[in-house]
Amino acid sequence: HLLLFLLFVGPFNCFASYSRATELFYSLNEGLPAGVLIGSLARDLRLPMAGGQHAASLHPPLSFTLASHGLGEQYVQLDNRSGELHTSAVEIDREALCVESRGATIFGGSTAISSSSPSPDSCLLLLDVLVLPQEYFRLVKVKIAIRDVNDNAPHFPVPHIRLSVPENAPVNTRLAIEHPAFDPDMGTNGVQTYRLRDNYGVFTLDVEENENGERTPYLIVMGALDRETQDEYVTVIVAEDGGTPPLVGSATLTIGISDINDNCPQFNDSQLNVTLYGNSSLGTYVATVHAVDMDLGSNAQIAYSYSQKVPQPSRDLFHLNESTGAIILSTKVDGDTPRLHKLIILGNGPGCIPAVITVLVTIIKVMMRPPEVVPRFIANEVEGVVYLKELEPINTPIAFFTIKDPDEKYKVSCYLDGDGPFRLSPYKPYNNEYLLETTKPLDFETQQLYEISVVAWNSEGFHVRKVVKVQVLDDNDNSPVFSEQLIELSIEENNVPNAFLTKLHATDADSGERGQVSYFLGPDAPSYFALDKTTGVLTVGTQLDREEKEKYRYTVKAVDSGFPPRESIATVTITVLDKNDNSPRFINKDFSFFVPENFPGFGEIGVISVTDADAGQNGWVALSVLNGSDIFVIDTGKGVLRAKVSLDREQQSSYVLWIEAVDGGDPALSSTAKITILLLDINDNPPLVLFPQSNMSYLLVLPSTLPGSPITEVYAVDKDTGMNAVIAYSIIGRRGPRPESFRIDPKTGNITLEESLMQNDYGLYRLLVKVSDHGYPEPLHSTVMVNLFVNDTVSNESYIESLLRKEPDISVEEKQPQISIEPTHKKMESASCMPTLVALSIISLGSIALVTGMGIYICLRKGKKHHRADENLEVQIPLNGRINLHMLEKKPMEISNI
């Protein structure tokens, strides 16, 4: 849309738009939070802003839009109306934004407008902003210079720097450290100085800066070095930047002192004295000279040689090894051989004056020849070493030895010298023949090599020794041995697959392949356990669940590579440790309890059963009431629910509680259950009489009222329910001129006139009505006084009220309310009286008063008979007795529940 707008502006405005292009320069620190004001384009461009209705009519509203969609747009937020430029939620990191601008100089001024360009090395955010409408249109080039803050510490590219210094390096020798520290910050926030934590008194650091501003540390030698005294120095090099506060980085610096040839060979002694018998055989060891050079490598190589002062016969008689300095007899000593030889030996080192030692060899002349020992080996022998397999039987022959005197003048004897299960005994019937044999089986694992000597001596005391070495060959006679026969392990449940359990270790005393051990699982091991054959690493390939199985027990085998292979068995037991991964679980989601009302406080309502499959503290469950805690309480340990107070069903018939079960894990797990408590009604409320409202009220009854007409009613309610609320009405006391003239319906409480009222029946009737429920075990009742005034009019109310105020003298009848059972045919007979009365009344209008009176009299007498028949059908319930429910069930009844 913006491009379309620019196209329609026209060629004439293009020149104006370009001519009004403007540059704004801002600078700010890196790392600022969102919402920091960078600058106001409208204010800095001096554009008119709408300040009211008048200003709005003179100047249309300005619109600022970012025309560039480059990297810089994500770091700023532009208000399209005010032109204010703020930082966005994306934090500006100068080091990440301007990787190539190391050492750049950032010009100052947080919101300054500048006509000069920033340094080419500055870290800039470039934005293009369009200002509309047309009369203010311009393209604004916004350049934001990002100032560096000290938010990076110096960092060495390697953690360990090694530097080599020759031990003859002179004082003030400078050695560049090839791995200087790097700091992404620039200027004074970059690396400024280096230092050593321990300079050992012989080193210091200097820093050189090149033309690019890079600082390189140099190690300077401040004292004499000697590799033979100390060949290495380990310290820490610390780089510090110039920020406030400064940040540091460090690396380990190891300074190795390289060797130079500044030491020459030296002998510990200047002279050795050696005695040699004249009958010594060729190759007899004479002596060894040894010189020491404190230098290393090629600088310490020593070559031994005879001095030119040593005569040639001595050189020929004694051979000197140039490398080891060993001297041996190289030719046979005869009668012409000199008895004293002075051997001057030189120890030659590179570039050194030779060290000198003198060896004086004295030869003792012997007049007889020594005995001869001639071996003939039966066992396998190579270059003087006899090879025997272990577990060879006892008395295994090794060799025959022939002992003889070359001069045949002296008696020669022999014996075996050395430790081991060997025996040297004469082999009869031959003379001077001896057999070398074993005395017990050899054991490679106990000892692999024996060195014994067959010593022969003659009667003159001259000895000859023949050394025999016996090498024991290994056999696969040892089974692998586990370090533990019972390997007890534990692992937490819900482990990651292929979790490490342990590394089995078994050793085999045999050698070679016979001692190589491989590991295998026993046949009783579950398939999800794995044992590495070579390393013995035992792993479990699946998650273990303690609630599913807590203990594992199986065998593992260690097998060697001998033939036939030998093996051993160990037992692995794994205990799966519990984690709190199971929430407490109620046996039921919903619990219902039926409790009689008026249940005593803190009585047991019911038990809430809850389980937790976890173990230990993770399986410990605490119960609490989430709602209704002011009335109900629960026993945490036993789960017994109790009410703090006695409950009244008439106030509230049911309660719904939420019980929470929380285990003892960390973090704890919980679950909830719904508890419904239903209160069972008990007969704790007597009927409440609502009408009549007072014992002092009365009702006027006209004498002309026909028998059977309703006069009034007693209305009562009972707060209980069920049979406890079934109400029955009865008249238990009467007073008046003819009190039996009125009857009350035991179910409805309606009071009707039973007989016609005569002239002498006028006056006040007081009926004591008992309202009783059918509660169990004891019914409850209330009484009310019903006052009826039979008269044509009420001429003197005060007189009637005075009568009401007097205490009535009424005898209480000992009977309970009568529950009438009204068969259908009786109802029909009672109802048949009304048509007769109506018919007789119509006839009496045309007849004389006598006929009318006789008709009325006949009708009344018939109604009285019906009433007595009804009374005979009533069930008599004693006042203080209990209801016999079995008797009541024998007759149909209607019981209404108010």
CSV table of C-alpha atoms in Angstrom, one decimal, residues 289-569:
chain,number,residue,atom,x,y,z
A,289,VAL,CA,80.7,-49.8,37.3
A,290,HIS,CA,77.9,-47.2,37.3
A,291,ALA,CA,78.0,-43.4,36.8
A,292,VAL,CA,75.2,-40.9,37.2
A,293,ASP,CA,74.3,-37.9,35.0
A,294,MET,CA,71.6,-35.5,36.4
A,295,ASP,CA,70.5,-34.4,32.9
A,296,LEU,CA,67.7,-36.0,30.9
A,297,GLY,CA,67.4,-37.9,27.7
A,298,SER,CA,70.4,-37.8,25.3
A,299,ASN,CA,72.1,-35.4,27.7
A,300,ALA,CA,72.2,-38.1,30.3
A,301,GLN,CA,73.5,-41.0,28.1
A,302,ILE,CA,76.8,-42.5,29.4
A,303,ALA,CA,79.2,-44.7,27.5
A,304,TYR,CA,81.9,-46.7,29.4
A,305,SER,CA,85.4,-47.4,28.0
A,306,TYR,CA,88.9,-48.3,29.1
A,307,SER,CA,91.4,-45.6,29.5
A,308,GLN,CA,94.4,-45.7,27.1
A,309,LYS,CA,96.5,-46.5,30.2
A,310,VAL,CA,94.9,-50.0,30.4
A,311,PRO,CA,97.3,-52.5,28.7
A,312,GLN,CA,96.0,-54.7,25.9
A,313,PRO,CA,96.3,-58.0,27.8
A,314,SER,CA,94.0,-56.7,30.5
A,315,ARG,CA,91.6,-55.5,27.8
A,316,ASP,CA,91.6,-58.9,26.3
A,317,LEU,CA,91.1,-60.7,29.6
A,318,PHE,CA,88.2,-58.6,30.8
A,319,HIS,CA,85.4,-57.5,28.6
A,320,LEU,CA,83.7,-54.1,29.4
A,321,ASN,CA,80.1,-53.5,28.3
A,322,GLU,CA,79.9,-50.0,26.9
A,323,SER,CA,76.3,-49.5,27.9
A,324,THR,CA,75.9,-51.2,31.2
A,325,GLY,CA,79.5,-51.0,32.6
A,326,ALA,CA,79.5,-54.8,33.4
A,327,ILE,CA,82.9,-56.5,33.4
A,328,ILE,CA,83.1,-60.3,32.7
A,329,LEU,CA,86.0,-62.8,32.2
A,330,SER,CA,86.4,-63.2,28.4
A,331,THR,CA,89.5,-65.5,28.2
A,332,LYS,CA,90.7,-68.4,30.3
A,333,VAL,CA,93.2,-67.7,33.1
A,334,ASP,CA,96.4,-69.7,32.8
A,335,GLY,CA,99.7,-69.8,34.5
A,336,ASP,CA,101.1,-66.9,32.6
A,337,THR,CA,98.2,-64.6,33.4
A,338,PRO,CA,99.3,-61.7,35.7
A,339,ARG,CA,97.8,-61.9,39.2
A,340,LEU,CA,96.9,-58.1,39.4
A,341,HIS,CA,95.1,-56.0,36.9
A,342,LYS,CA,94.4,-52.3,37.2
A,343,LEU,CA,91.4,-51.3,35.0
A,344,ILE,CA,90.9,-47.6,34.6
A,345,ILE,CA,87.4,-47.0,33.2
A,346,LEU,CA,86.0,-43.8,31.8
A,347,GLY,CA,82.4,-42.6,32.0
A,348,ASN,CA,81.8,-40.5,28.9
A,349,GLY,CA,78.9,-38.0,28.6
A,350,PRO,CA,78.2,-35.7,25.6
A,351,GLY,CA,80.4,-32.6,25.8
A,352,CYS,CA,81.8,-33.5,29.2
A,353,ILE,CA,85.1,-34.4,30.7
A,354,PRO,CA,85.0,-38.2,31.4
A,355,ALA,CA,84.5,-39.4,34.9
A,356,VAL,CA,87.2,-41.9,36.1
A,357,ILE,CA,87.0,-45.0,38.3
A,358,THR,CA,89.7,-47.7,38.9
A,359,VAL,CA,88.9,-51.4,39.2
A,360,LEU,CA,91.7,-53.5,40.8
A,361,VAL,CA,91.2,-57.2,40.0
A,362,THR,CA,93.3,-59.8,42.0
A,363,ILE,CA,93.4,-63.3,40.5
A,364,ILE,CA,93.9,-66.1,43.1
A,365,LYS,CA,95.8,-69.1,41.6
A,366,VAL,CA,94.1,-72.5,42.1
A,367,MET,CA,96.1,-75.8,41.8
A,368,MET,CA,93.1,-78.2,41.3
A,369,ARG,CA,90.2,-78.3,38.9
A,370,PRO,CA,86.7,-78.0,40.2
A,371,PRO,CA,84.1,-80.8,40.1
A,372,GLU,CA,82.0,-81.1,37.1
A,373,VAL,CA,78.2,-81.2,37.1
A,374,VAL,CA,76.6,-82.5,33.9
A,375,PRO,CA,72.8,-82.3,33.6
A,376,ARG,CA,70.6,-84.5,31.4
A,377,PHE,CA,67.0,-83.1,31.4
A,378,ILE,CA,64.0,-85.4,31.2
A,379,ALA,CA,61.4,-82.6,31.3
A,380,ASN,CA,61.0,-80.0,28.6
A,381,GLU,CA,64.0,-77.6,28.9
A,382,VAL,CA,64.9,-74.5,26.9
A,383,GLU,CA,68.0,-72.5,27.6
A,384,GLY,CA,68.3,-73.8,31.1
A,385,VAL,CA,64.7,-73.3,32.0
A,386,VAL,CA,62.6,-76.4,32.8
A,387,TYR,CA,58.8,-76.2,32.0
A,388,LEU,CA,56.4,-78.2,34.2
A,389,LYS,CA,52.6,-78.2,34.2
A,390,GLU,CA,51.0,-77.6,37.5
A,391,LEU,CA,49.2,-80.5,39.0
A,392,GLU,CA,51.8,-82.9,37.7
A,393,PRO,CA,51.9,-86.0,39.9
A,394,ILE,CA,54.3,-86.4,42.8
A,395,ASN,CA,57.8,-87.8,41.9
A,396,THR,CA,57.7,-86.3,38.4
A,397,PRO,CA,61.3,-86.6,37.1
A,398,ILE,CA,63.0,-83.4,36.0
A,399,ALA,CA,66.7,-84.3,35.2
A,400,PHE,CA,69.7,-86.6,35.8
A,401,PHE,CA,72.9,-85.0,37.1
A,402,THR,CA,76.3,-86.7,36.8
A,403,ILE,CA,78.9,-85.5,39.4
A,404,LYS,CA,82.6,-86.3,38.8
A,405,ASP,CA,86.1,-85.1,39.6
A,406,PRO,CA,88.2,-84.2,36.5
A,407,ASP,CA,91.4,-85.2,38.3
A,408,GLU,CA,89.8,-88.3,39.7
A,409,LYS,CA,91.7,-87.8,43.0
A,410,TYR,CA,89.0,-86.3,45.2
A,411,LYS,CA,85.7,-87.5,46.5
A,412,VAL,CA,82.8,-85.5,45.2
A,413,SER,CA,79.4,-85.0,46.9
A,414,CYS,CA,76.4,-83.0,45.9
A,415,TYR,CA,73.2,-81.5,47.4
A,416,LEU,CA,70.2,-79.4,46.4
A,417,ASP,CA,70.2,-75.8,47.4
A,418,GLY,CA,67.0,-73.7,47.2
A,419,ASP,CA,63.3,-73.7,48.2
A,420,GLY,CA,60.7,-75.7,46.5
A,421,PRO,CA,58.9,-79.0,46.3
A,422,PHE,CA,62.0,-80.8,44.8
A,423,ARG,CA,64.3,-83.6,45.8
A,424,LEU,CA,67.8,-84.6,44.6
A,425,SER,CA,68.6,-88.2,45.4
A,426,PRO,CA,71.2,-90.8,44.3
A,427,TYR,CA,70.0,-92.9,41.4
A,428,LYS,CA,71.1,-96.5,42.2
A,429,PRO,CA,72.8,-98.7,41.3
A,430,TYR,CA,74.9,-96.1,39.5
A,431,ASN,CA,77.6,-94.1,41.2
A,432,ASN,CA,77.7,-90.3,41.0
A,433,GLU,CA,74.2,-90.3,39.3
A,434,TYR,CA,71.5,-88.2,40.9
A,435,LEU,CA,67.8,-87.8,40.0
A,436,LEU,CA,66.0,-84.4,40.5
A,437,GLU,CA,62.2,-84.9,40.9
A,438,THR,CA,59.1,-83.2,42.5
A,439,THR,CA,57.9,-84.0,46.0
A,440,LYS,CA,54.4,-82.6,45.6
A,441,PRO,CA,52.1,-81.1,42.9
A,442,LEU,CA,53.1,-77.7,41.7
A,443,ASP,CA,50.6,-74.8,41.9
A,444,PHE,CA,50.9,-72.0,39.4
A,445,GLU,CA,48.7,-69.7,41.4
A,446,THR,CA,51.0,-70.1,44.4
A,447,GLN,CA,54.4,-69.7,42.7
A,448,GLN,CA,55.2,-69.6,39.0
A,449,LEU,CA,59.0,-69.8,39.0
A,450,TYR,CA,61.5,-71.7,41.1
A,451,GLU,CA,65.3,-71.2,41.1
A,452,ILE,CA,67.3,-74.1,42.6
A,453,SER,CA,71.0,-75.1,42.5
A,454,VAL,CA,72.7,-78.4,42.3
A,455,VAL,CA,75.9,-77.9,44.3
A,456,ALA,CA,78.9,-80.2,44.0
A,457,TRP,CA,82.0,-80.1,46.3
A,458,ASN,CA,85.1,-82.2,46.7
A,459,SER,CA,87.0,-83.2,49.7
A,460,GLU,CA,89.1,-80.1,49.5
A,461,GLY,CA,86.1,-77.9,50.0
A,462,PHE,CA,85.9,-76.7,46.4
A,463,HIS,CA,82.3,-76.0,45.3
A,464,VAL,CA,80.6,-75.9,41.9
A,465,ARG,CA,77.0,-74.7,41.5
A,466,LYS,CA,74.6,-75.5,38.6
A,467,VAL,CA,71.5,-73.3,38.6
A,468,VAL,CA,68.2,-74.8,37.4
A,469,LYS,CA,65.1,-72.7,36.8
A,470,VAL,CA,61.7,-74.4,36.9
A,471,GLN,CA,58.8,-72.5,35.2
A,472,VAL,CA,55.4,-73.8,36.3
A,473,LEU,CA,52.9,-73.8,33.4
A,474,ASP,CA,49.3,-72.8,34.2
A,475,ASP,CA,46.4,-75.2,33.9
A,476,ASN,CA,42.6,-74.4,34.1
A,477,ASP,CA,42.3,-75.6,37.7
A,478,ASN,CA,40.6,-72.6,39.2
A,479,SER,CA,37.0,-71.5,38.9
A,480,PRO,CA,36.1,-67.8,38.8
A,481,VAL,CA,35.4,-66.4,42.2
A,482,PHE,CA,32.9,-63.6,42.8
A,483,SER,CA,33.9,-60.8,45.2
A,484,GLU,CA,30.6,-61.4,46.9
A,485,GLN,CA,28.5,-64.5,46.8
A,486,LEU,CA,25.4,-62.5,47.8
A,487,ILE,CA,25.1,-59.3,45.9
A,488,GLU,CA,22.5,-57.0,47.5
A,489,LEU,CA,21.3,-54.1,45.4
A,490,SER,CA,18.6,-51.5,45.6
A,491,ILE,CA,17.1,-49.1,43.0
A,492,GLU,CA,14.2,-46.6,43.2
A,493,GLU,CA,11.1,-47.5,41.3
A,494,ASN,CA,10.2,-45.7,38.1
A,495,ASN,CA,13.8,-45.8,37.0
A,496,VAL,CA,14.9,-44.9,33.5
A,497,PRO,CA,15.2,-47.8,31.0
A,498,ASN,CA,18.6,-49.4,30.9
A,499,ALA,CA,19.5,-48.1,34.3
A,500,PHE,CA,22.8,-49.1,35.8
A,501,LEU,CA,22.6,-51.5,38.8
A,502,THR,CA,26.1,-52.6,39.5
A,503,LYS,CA,29.3,-54.0,38.0
A,504,LEU,CA,29.9,-57.6,38.8
A,505,HIS,CA,33.5,-58.6,39.5
A,506,ALA,CA,34.9,-62.1,39.6
A,507,THR,CA,38.5,-63.1,39.5
A,508,ASP,CA,40.2,-66.3,38.2
A,509,ALA,CA,43.6,-67.2,39.5
A,510,ASP,CA,44.5,-68.9,36.2
A,511,SER,CA,46.5,-67.1,33.6
A,512,GLY,CA,45.9,-66.2,30.0
A,513,GLU,CA,42.6,-67.2,28.5
A,514,ARG,CA,42.0,-69.6,31.3
A,515,GLY,CA,41.7,-66.5,33.6
A,516,GLN,CA,39.5,-64.5,31.3
A,517,VAL,CA,36.0,-64.3,32.9
A,518,SER,CA,32.7,-63.9,31.1
A,519,TYR,CA,29.4,-63.1,32.8
A,520,PHE,CA,25.9,-64.6,32.2
A,521,LEU,CA,22.5,-64.3,33.8
A,522,GLY,CA,21.1,-67.4,35.4
A,523,PRO,CA,17.9,-69.1,34.0
A,524,ASP,CA,15.8,-67.6,36.8
A,525,ALA,CA,16.6,-64.0,35.9
A,526,PRO,CA,13.7,-62.0,34.4
A,527,SER,CA,14.1,-61.1,30.8
A,528,TYR,CA,14.3,-57.4,31.3
A,529,PHE,CA,17.6,-57.6,33.2
A,530,ALA,CA,20.7,-57.5,31.1
A,531,LEU,CA,24.3,-58.5,32.0
A,532,ASP,CA,27.2,-57.4,29.8
A,533,LYS,CA,29.3,-60.5,29.0
A,534,THR,CA,32.6,-58.8,29.0
A,535,THR,CA,32.3,-55.9,31.5
A,536,GLY,CA,29.9,-57.5,34.0
A,537,VAL,CA,27.7,-54.4,34.0
A,538,LEU,CA,24.2,-55.3,35.2
A,539,THR,CA,21.3,-53.2,34.0
A,540,VAL,CA,17.6,-53.2,34.0
A,541,GLY,CA,15.9,-52.5,30.7
A,542,THR,CA,12.5,-51.4,31.9
A,543,GLN,CA,10.9,-49.4,34.6
A,544,LEU,CA,10.4,-51.2,37.9
A,545,ASP,CA,7.2,-50.8,39.9
A,546,ARG,CA,7.6,-51.5,43.7
A,547,GLU,CA,3.8,-51.9,44.0
A,548,GLU,CA,4.0,-54.7,41.4
A,549,LYS,CA,7.1,-56.4,42.8
A,550,GLU,CA,9.4,-55.3,45.5
A,551,LYS,CA,12.0,-58.0,45.6
A,552,TYR,CA,14.0,-59.7,42.8
A,553,ARG,CA,16.3,-62.7,43.4
A,554,TYR,CA,18.2,-64.6,40.7
A,555,THR,CA,21.6,-66.1,40.0
A,556,VAL,CA,24.5,-64.9,37.8
A,557,LYS,CA,27.3,-67.0,36.5
A,558,ALA,CA,31.0,-66.2,35.9
A,559,VAL,CA,32.6,-68.6,33.3
A,560,ASP,CA,36.3,-68.7,32.4
A,561,SER,CA,37.7,-69.4,28.9
A,562,GLY,CA,39.6,-72.6,29.8
A,563,PHE,CA,38.9,-76.0,28.4
A,564,PRO,CA,36.8,-77.4,29.8
A,565,PRO,CA,35.4,-74.1,31.1
A,566,ARG,CA,34.8,-73.7,34.8
A,567,GLU,CA,32.2,-71.5,36.4
A,568,SER,CA,30.8,-70.2,39.7
A,569,ILE,CA,27.5,-68.8,40.7
